[in-house]
Amino acid sequence: MNTERMRKRLLAGWVAGLLVSLVGCQSHPLPSMPMVEQVDIPRFMGRWYVIAHIPTFLEREVHNAVETYALNPDGSIATTFTYLDGGFDGKPGRMTPTGYVRDTRSNALWGMEFIWPIEADYRIVYLAPDYSLTVIGREKRDYVWVMARTPRIPEPIYQDLASRIASWGYDVAALRRVPQRWPTSGEALP
């Protein structure tokens, strides 16, 4: 057998092996991320304490994280994310993205714009009937936020939400509880 023919056979075998391995490694696509059926936008506005999250690189060490929403006259949502960086005595941080409702039928799908014109996928995937708890997810299942109107929630409720998050295809081992420490009642919150 000549060298050229041998090279072609080796190359063909290598390509076939690569194709077989790629097909074998093909991931199964996750179903579409669920969203709540209807969000009353004015009722959703206000202060939300971040109870837990699978954080972005900017949020890995945040404490006292709070997301606050306010409806703008044009229908966009002024968002203010405040936190302490690295600990309760850490440097205060603040981000101010703008939210845009992208599914007006449900109001549960938003684009969150940190830098124009790039919008991050932002989905309200769980909302308590009394608007006391919410979970924000993303189609990619890379980040998630558990938020509440109070800085703490009962452990059974947290575990229920963590189970839901796992059922949506998230790696809950990456879920980080956000430390929250606020003044006692009667004192003003920042």
Coordinates of N, CA and C in Angstrom, one line a residue:
M1 N 0.9 -1.2 0.0 CA 0.0 0.0 0.0 C 0.9 1.2 0.0
N2 N 0.5 2.2 -0.8 CA 1.4 3.4 -0.9 C 1.1 4.3 0.3
T3 N 2.0 5.3 0.5 CA 2.0 6.2 1.6 C 0.8 7.1 1.5
E4 N 0.5 7.6 0.3 CA -0.6 8.5 0.1 C -2.0 7.8 0.5
R5 N -2.2 6.6 0.0 CA -3.4 5.9 0.4 C -3.5 5.6 1.9
M6 N -2.4 5.3 2.5 CA -2.3 5.1 4.0 C -2.7 6.4 4.7
R7 N -2.2 7.5 4.3 CA -2.5 8.7 4.9 C -4.0 9.0 4.8
K8 N -4.6 8.8 3.6 CA -6.0 9.0 3.4 C -6.9 8.1 4.3
R9 N -6.5 6.9 4.5 CA -7.2 6.0 5.3 C -7.1 6.4 6.8
L10 N -5.9 6.8 7.2 CA -5.8 7.3 8.6 C -6.6 8.6 8.8
L11 N -6.6 9.5 7.9 CA -7.3 10.7 8.0 C -8.8 10.4 8.0
A12 N -9.3 9.5 7.2 CA -10.7 9.1 7.2 C -11.1 8.4 8.5
G13 N -10.2 7.6 9.0 CA -10.5 7.0 10.3 C -10.5 8.0 11.4
W14 N -9.6 8.9 11.4 CA -9.6 10.0 12.4 C -10.9 10.8 12.4
V15 N -11.3 11.2 11.1 CA -12.5 12.0 11.0 C -13.7 11.2 11.4
A16 N -13.8 10.0 11.1 CA -14.9 9.1 11.5 C -15.0 9.0 13.0
G17 N -13.8 8.8 13.6 CA -13.8 8.7 15.1 C -14.2 10.0 15.8
L18 N -13.8 11.1 15.2 CA -14.1 12.5 15.7 C -15.7 12.6 15.6
L19 N -16.2 12.3 14.5 CA -17.7 12.4 14.3 C -18.5 11.6 15.3
V20 N -18.0 10.3 15.5 CA -18.7 9.4 16.4 C -18.6 10.0 17.8
S21 N -17.4 10.5 18.2 CA -17.3 11.1 19.6 C -18.1 12.3 19.7
L22 N -18.2 13.2 18.7 CA -19.1 14.4 18.8 C -20.5 14.0 18.9
V23 N -21.0 13.0 18.2 CA -22.4 12.6 18.3 C -22.6 12.0 19.6
G24 N -21.7 11.2 20.1 CA -21.8 10.6 21.5 C -21.9 11.7 22.6
C25 N -21.2 12.8 22.4 CA -21.1 13.8 23.4 C -22.2 14.9 23.2
Q26 N -23.1 14.7 22.2 CA -24.1 15.7 22.0 C -25.0 15.8 23.2
S27 N -25.1 17.0 23.7 CA -26.0 17.2 24.9 C -27.4 17.3 24.5
H28 N -28.3 16.9 25.4 CA -29.7 16.9 25.2 C -30.2 18.3 25.6
P29 N -30.8 19.0 24.6 CA -31.3 20.4 24.9 C -32.3 20.4 26.0
L30 N -32.2 21.3 26.9 CA -33.2 21.5 28.0 C -34.5 22.1 27.4
P31 N -35.6 21.7 28.1 CA -36.8 22.3 27.6 C -36.8 23.8 27.9
S32 N -37.6 24.6 27.2 CA -37.7 26.0 27.4 C -37.9 26.4 28.9
M33 N -37.2 27.4 29.3 CA -37.3 27.8 30.7 C -38.8 28.3 31.0
P34 N -39.4 27.8 32.1 CA -40.7 28.2 32.4 C -40.8 29.7 32.8
M35 N -41.9 30.3 32.6 CA -42.1 31.6 33.1 C -43.5 31.7 33.7
V36 N -43.7 32.6 34.6 CA -45.0 32.8 35.2 C -46.0 33.2 34.2
E37 N -47.2 32.9 34.4 CA -48.3 33.2 33.4 C -48.5 34.7 33.3
Q38 N -48.5 35.4 34.4 CA -48.8 36.9 34.4 C -48.2 37.6 35.5
V39 N -47.5 38.7 35.2 CA -46.9 39.6 36.2 C -47.6 40.9 36.1
D40 N -48.1 41.4 37.3 CA -48.6 42.7 37.4 C -47.4 43.6 37.6
I41 N -46.9 44.3 36.6 CA -45.7 45.1 36.7 C -45.7 46.1 37.8
P42 N -46.7 46.9 38.0 CA -46.7 47.9 39.1 C -46.5 47.2 40.4
R43 N -47.2 46.1 40.6 CA -47.1 45.3 41.9 C -45.7 44.7 42.1
F44 N -45.0 44.4 41.0 CA -43.7 43.8 41.1 C -42.6 44.8 41.4
M45 N -42.9 46.1 41.2 CA -41.9 47.1 41.5 C -41.6 47.2 43.0
G46 N -40.5 47.8 43.3 CA -40.1 48.0 44.7 C -38.9 47.2 45.0
R47 N -38.6 47.1 46.3 CA -37.4 46.5 46.8 C -37.5 45.0 47.0
W48 N -36.5 44.3 46.5 CA -36.3 42.8 46.6 C -35.0 42.5 47.1
Y49 N -34.9 41.8 48.3 CA -33.7 41.3 48.8 C -33.2 40.1 48.1
V50 N -32.0 40.0 47.7 CA -31.4 38.8 47.1 C -31.1 37.8 48.2
I51 N -31.9 36.7 48.2 CA -31.7 35.7 49.2 C -30.6 34.7 48.8
A52 N -30.6 34.3 47.6 CA -29.6 33.4 47.1 C -29.5 33.6 45.6
H53 N -28.4 33.1 45.0 CA -28.2 33.2 43.6 C -27.1 32.3 43.1
I54 N -27.1 32.0 41.8 CA -25.9 31.5 41.1 C -25.4 32.8 40.5
P55 N -24.3 33.3 41.1 CA -23.9 34.7 40.8 C -23.1 34.9 39.5
T56 N -23.2 36.1 39.0 CA -22.4 36.5 37.9 C -21.0 36.8 38.5
F57 N -20.0 37.0 37.7 CA -18.7 37.3 38.3 C -18.6 38.6 39.1
L58 N -19.6 39.5 38.9 CA -19.6 40.7 39.7 C -20.3 40.5 41.1
E59 N -21.0 39.4 41.2 CA -21.8 39.2 42.5 C -21.2 38.1 43.4
R60 N -20.1 37.6 43.1 CA -19.6 36.4 43.9 C -19.4 36.6 45.4
E61 N -19.1 37.8 45.8 CA -18.8 38.1 47.2 C -19.7 39.2 47.8
V62 N -20.9 39.4 47.2 CA -21.8 40.5 47.7 C -22.5 40.1 49.0
H63 N -22.7 41.1 49.8 CA -23.5 41.0 51.0 C -24.6 42.1 50.9
N64 N -25.7 41.9 51.6 CA -26.8 42.9 51.7 C -27.2 43.3 50.2
A65 N -27.3 42.3 49.3 CA -27.7 42.6 48.0 C -29.2 42.9 47.9
V66 N -29.5 44.0 47.2 CA -30.9 44.4 47.1 C -31.1 44.9 45.6
E67 N -32.2 44.4 45.0 CA -32.6 44.8 43.7 C -33.9 45.6 43.8
T68 N -33.9 46.9 43.3 CA -35.1 47.7 43.4 C -35.5 48.1 42.0
Y69 N -36.8 48.0 41.7 CA -37.4 48.3 40.4 C -38.3 49.5 40.6
A70 N -38.3 50.4 39.5 CA -39.3 51.5 39.5 C -39.7 51.6 38.0
L71 N -41.0 51.8 37.8 CA -41.5 51.9 36.4 C -41.3 53.3 35.9
N72 N -40.6 53.4 34.7 CA -40.4 54.6 34.1 C -41.7 55.0 33.2
P73 N -41.9 56.3 32.9 CA -43.0 56.7 32.1 C -43.1 56.0 30.8
D74 N -41.9 55.7 30.2 CA -41.9 55.0 28.9 C -42.2 53.5 28.9
G75 N -42.4 53.0 30.1 CA -42.7 51.5 30.3 C -41.4 50.7 30.6
S76 N -40.2 51.3 30.5 CA -39.0 50.6 30.9 C -38.9 50.6 32.4
I77 N -38.0 49.8 32.9 CA -37.9 49.6 34.3 C -36.5 50.0 34.8
A78 N -36.5 51.1 35.6 CA -35.3 51.6 36.2 C -34.9 50.6 37.3
T79 N -33.7 50.0 37.2 CA -33.3 49.0 38.1 C -32.1 49.5 38.9
T80 N -32.1 49.3 40.2 CA -30.9 49.6 41.0 C -30.5 48.4 41.8
F81 N -29.3 48.0 41.6 CA -28.8 46.8 42.4 C -27.7 47.4 43.3
T82 N -28.0 47.3 44.6 CA -27.0 47.8 45.6 C -26.5 46.6 46.4
Y83 N -25.3 46.7 46.9 CA -24.7 45.6 47.7 C -23.4 46.2 48.4
L84 N -22.9 45.3 49.3 CA -21.6 45.6 49.9 C -20.7 44.5 49.4
D85 N -19.5 44.9 48.9 CA -18.6 44.0 48.2 C -17.6 43.4 49.2
G86 N -17.7 42.0 49.3 CA -16.8 41.3 50.1 C -17.1 41.1 51.6
G87 N -18.1 41.7 52.1 CA -18.4 41.6 53.5 C -19.3 42.7 54.0
F88 N -19.8 42.6 55.2 CA -20.7 43.6 55.7 C -20.0 44.9 55.9
D89 N -18.7 44.9 56.0 CA -17.9 46.2 56.1 C -17.3 46.5 54.8
G90 N -17.7 45.8 53.7 CA -17.2 46.1 52.4 C -17.6 47.4 51.7
K91 N -17.0 47.7 50.6 CA -17.3 48.9 49.9 C -18.7 48.8 49.3
P92 N -19.5 49.8 49.4 CA -20.8 49.8 48.8 C -20.7 49.8 47.3
G93 N -21.5 49.0 46.6 CA -21.5 49.0 45.2 C -22.9 49.2 44.6
R94 N -23.0 49.6 43.4 CA -24.3 50.0 42.8 C -24.2 49.8 41.3
M95 N -25.2 49.1 40.7 CA -25.4 49.0 39.3 C -26.8 49.5 38.9
T96 N -26.9 50.1 37.8 CA -28.2 50.6 37.4 C -28.6 50.2 35.9
P97 N -28.9 49.0 35.7 CA -29.3 48.6 34.4 C -30.8 49.0 34.2
T98 N -31.2 48.9 32.9 CA -32.6 49.2 32.6 C -33.3 47.9 32.1
G99 N -34.5 47.7 32.6 CA -35.2 46.5 32.2 C -36.3 46.9 31.1
Y100 N -36.5 46.0 30.2 CA -37.5 46.2 29.1 C -38.3 44.9 29.0
V101 N -39.6 45.1 29.2 CA -40.5 44.0 29.1 C -40.6 43.5 27.6
R102 N -40.2 42.3 27.4 CA -40.2 41.8 26.0 C -41.4 40.8 25.6
D103 N -42.1 40.4 26.6 CA -43.3 39.6 26.4 C -44.4 40.3 27.1
T104 N -45.2 41.2 26.4 CA -46.2 42.0 27.1 C -47.5 41.1 27.4
R105 N -47.6 39.9 26.9 CA -48.7 39.0 27.2 C -48.6 38.6 28.6
S106 N -47.4 38.2 29.0 CA -47.2 37.7 30.4 C -46.4 38.7 31.3
N107 N -45.7 39.6 30.7 CA -44.8 40.6 31.4 C -43.7 39.8 32.2
A108 N -43.5 38.6 31.9 CA -42.5 37.8 32.6 C -41.1 37.7 31.9
L109 N -41.0 38.1 30.7 CA -39.8 38.0 30.0 C -39.3 39.5 29.8
W110 N -38.1 39.7 30.3 CA -37.5 41.0 30.2 C -36.1 40.9 29.5
G111 N -35.7 42.0 29.0 CA -34.3 42.2 28.6 C -33.7 43.2 29.6
M112 N -32.6 42.8 30.2 CA -31.9 43.7 31.2 C -30.7 44.3 30.5
E113 N -30.7 45.6 30.3 CA -29.6 46.2 29.6 C -28.7 46.9 30.5
F114 N -27.4 46.4 30.6 CA -26.4 47.0 31.4 C -25.6 48.0 30.5
I115 N -25.3 47.6 29.3 CA -24.6 48.4 28.3 C -25.4 48.3 27.0
W116 N -25.7 49.5 26.5 CA -26.4 49.5 25.2 C -25.5 49.0 24.1
P117 N -26.0 48.2 23.2 CA -27.4 47.7 23.0 C -27.5 46.2 23.5
I118 N -26.7 45.8 24.4 CA -26.7 44.4 24.8 C -27.7 44.2 26.0
E119 N -28.6 43.3 25.8 CA -29.6 42.9 26.8 C -29.4 41.5 27.3
A120 N -29.5 41.3 28.6 CA -29.4 40.0 29.2 C -30.8 39.4 29.3
D121 N -30.9 38.1 29.1 CA -32.1 37.4 29.3 C -32.5 37.4 30.8
Y122 N -33.7 37.8 31.1 CA -34.2 37.9 32.4 C -35.6 37.4 32.5
R123 N -35.9 36.3 33.2 CA -37.2 35.6 33.1 C -37.7 35.5 34.6
I124 N -38.9 35.9 34.8 CA -39.6 35.7 36.1 C -40.2 34.3 36.0
V125 N -39.5 33.4 36.7 CA -39.8 31.9 36.5 C -40.7 31.5 37.7
Y126 N -40.7 32.2 38.8 CA -41.5 31.9 39.9 C -41.9 33.2 40.6
L127 N -43.2 33.3 41.0 CA -43.7 34.5 41.7 C -44.8 34.1 42.6
A128 N -44.6 34.3 43.9 CA -45.6 33.9 44.9 C -46.9 34.8 44.6
P129 N -48.0 34.2 44.9 CA -49.3 34.9 44.6 C -49.4 36.2 45.3
D130 N -48.7 36.4 46.5 CA -48.8 37.6 47.2 C -47.6 38.6 46.9
Y131 N -46.8 38.2 45.9 CA -45.6 39.0 45.4 C -44.6 39.1 46.5
S132 N -44.5 38.1 47.4 CA -43.5 38.2 48.5 C -42.2 37.5 48.1
L133 N -42.2 36.6 47.1 CA -41.0 35.9 46.7 C -41.0 35.8 45.2
T134 N -39.8 35.8 44.6 CA -39.7 35.6 43.2 C -38.4 34.9 42.9
V135 N -38.4 34.2 41.7 CA -37.1 33.6 41.2 C -37.0 34.1 39.8
I136 N -35.8 34.6 39.5 CA -35.4 35.1 38.2 C -34.5 34.1 37.6
G137 N -34.7 33.7 36.4 CA -33.9 32.7 35.7 C -33.5 33.2 34.4
R138 N -32.7 32.3 33.7 CA -32.2 32.6 32.3 C -32.4 31.3 31.5
E139 N -32.6 31.4 30.3 CA -32.8 30.3 29.4 C -31.5 29.4 29.4
K140 N -30.3 30.0 29.5 CA -29.1 29.2 29.6 C -28.9 28.5 30.9
R141 N -29.6 28.8 31.9 CA -29.5 28.1 33.2 C -28.1 28.4 33.8
D142 N -27.5 29.6 33.5 CA -26.2 29.9 34.0 C -26.3 30.8 35.3
Y143 N -27.3 31.6 35.4 CA -27.5 32.5 36.6 C -28.9 32.3 37.0
V144 N -29.1 32.5 38.3 CA -30.5 32.5 38.9 C -30.4 33.4 40.2
W145 N -31.6 34.0 40.5 CA -31.7 34.8 41.7 C -33.0 34.5 42.4
V146 N -32.9 34.2 43.7 CA -34.0 34.0 44.6 C -34.1 35.3 45.4
M147 N -35.3 36.0 45.3 CA -35.5 37.3 45.9 C -36.8 37.3 46.7
A148 N -36.8 38.1 47.8 CA -37.9 38.2 48.7 C -38.1 39.7 49.1
R149 N -39.3 40.0 49.6 CA -39.5 41.3 50.1 C -38.9 41.6 51.4
T150 N -38.5 40.5 52.1 CA -37.8 40.6 53.4 C -36.4 40.0 53.3
P151 N -35.5 40.4 54.2 CA -34.1 39.9 54.0 C -33.9 38.4 54.4
R152 N -34.9 37.8 55.0 CA -34.8 36.4 55.3 C -36.1 35.7 55.0
I153 N -36.0 34.4 54.6 CA -37.2 33.6 54.4 C -37.0 32.3 55.2
P154 N -38.1 31.7 55.6 CA -38.0 30.4 56.3 C -37.3 29.3 55.5
E155 N -36.6 28.5 56.2 CA -35.8 27.4 55.6 C -36.6 26.5 54.7
P156 N -37.8 26.0 55.2 CA -38.6 25.2 54.3 C -39.0 25.8 52.9
I157 N -39.2 27.1 53.0 CA -39.5 27.8 51.7 C -38.3 27.9 50.8
Y158 N -37.1 28.2 51.5 CA -35.9 28.2 50.7 C -35.6 26.9 50.0
Q159 N -35.8 25.8 50.8 CA -35.6 24.4 50.2 C -36.5 24.1 49.1
D160 N -37.8 24.6 49.2 CA -38.8 24.4 48.2 C -38.3 25.1 46.9
L161 N -37.9 26.3 47.0 CA -37.4 27.1 45.9 C -36.2 26.5 45.3
A162 N -35.2 26.0 46.1 CA -34.0 25.3 45.6 C -34.4 24.0 44.8
S163 N -35.4 23.3 45.3 CA -35.9 22.1 44.5 C -36.5 22.5 43.2
R164 N -37.2 23.6 43.2 CA -37.8 24.1 41.9 C -36.7 24.4 40.9
I165 N -35.7 25.1 41.4 CA -34.6 25.6 40.6 C -33.8 24.4 40.0
A166 N -33.6 23.3 40.8 CA -33.0 22.1 40.3 C -33.9 21.5 39.3
S167 N -35.2 21.5 39.4 CA -36.1 20.8 38.4 C -36.1 21.6 37.1
W168 N -35.7 22.8 37.1 CA -35.6 23.6 35.9 C -34.2 23.4 35.2
G169 N -33.4 22.6 35.7 CA -32.1 22.2 35.0 C -30.9 23.0 35.6
Y170 N -31.0 23.7 36.7 CA -29.9 24.4 37.3 C -29.0 23.4 38.1
D171 N -27.8 23.7 38.3 CA -26.9 23.1 39.2 C -27.0 23.8 40.5
V172 N -27.8 23.2 41.4 CA -28.1 23.9 42.7 C -26.8 23.9 43.7
A173 N -25.9 23.0 43.3 CA -24.6 23.1 44.1 C -23.9 24.4 44.0
A174 N -24.2 25.1 42.9 CA -23.6 26.4 42.7 C -24.4 27.6 43.3
L175 N -25.6 27.2 43.9 CA -26.5 28.2 44.5 C -25.8 28.8 45.8
R176 N -25.6 30.1 45.9 CA -25.0 30.7 47.0 C -26.0 31.6 47.8
R177 N -26.1 31.4 49.1 CA -26.9 32.2 49.9 C -26.2 33.6 50.1
V178 N -27.0 34.6 49.9 CA -26.4 36.0 50.0 C -26.5 36.4 51.5
P179 N -25.4 36.7 52.1 CA -25.5 37.1 53.5 C -26.3 38.5 53.6
Q180 N -27.3 38.5 54.5 CA -28.1 39.7 54.7 C -28.1 40.0 56.2
R181 N -27.7 41.2 56.5 CA -27.7 41.7 57.9 C -28.2 43.2 57.9
W182 N -29.3 43.4 58.5 CA -30.0 44.7 58.4 C -30.3 45.2 59.9
P183 N -30.5 46.5 60.0 CA -30.8 47.0 61.4 C -32.1 46.3 61.9
T184 N -32.2 46.3 63.2 CA -33.4 45.7 63.8 C -34.6 46.6 63.6
S185 N -35.8 46.1 63.8 CA -37.0 46.9 63.5 C -36.9 48.3 64.3
G186 N -37.5 49.3 63.7 CA -37.4 50.6 64.3 C -36.3 51.4 63.8
E187 N -35.2 50.8 63.2 CA -34.1 51.6 62.6 C -34.4 51.7 61.1
A188 N -33.9 52.8 60.6 CA -34.1 53.0 59.2 C -33.2 52.1 58.3
L189 N -33.7 51.7 57.2 CA -32.9 50.9 56.3 C -32.2 51.9 55.3
P190 N -31.0 51.5 54.8 CA -30.4 52.4 53.9 C -31.1 52.5 52.6

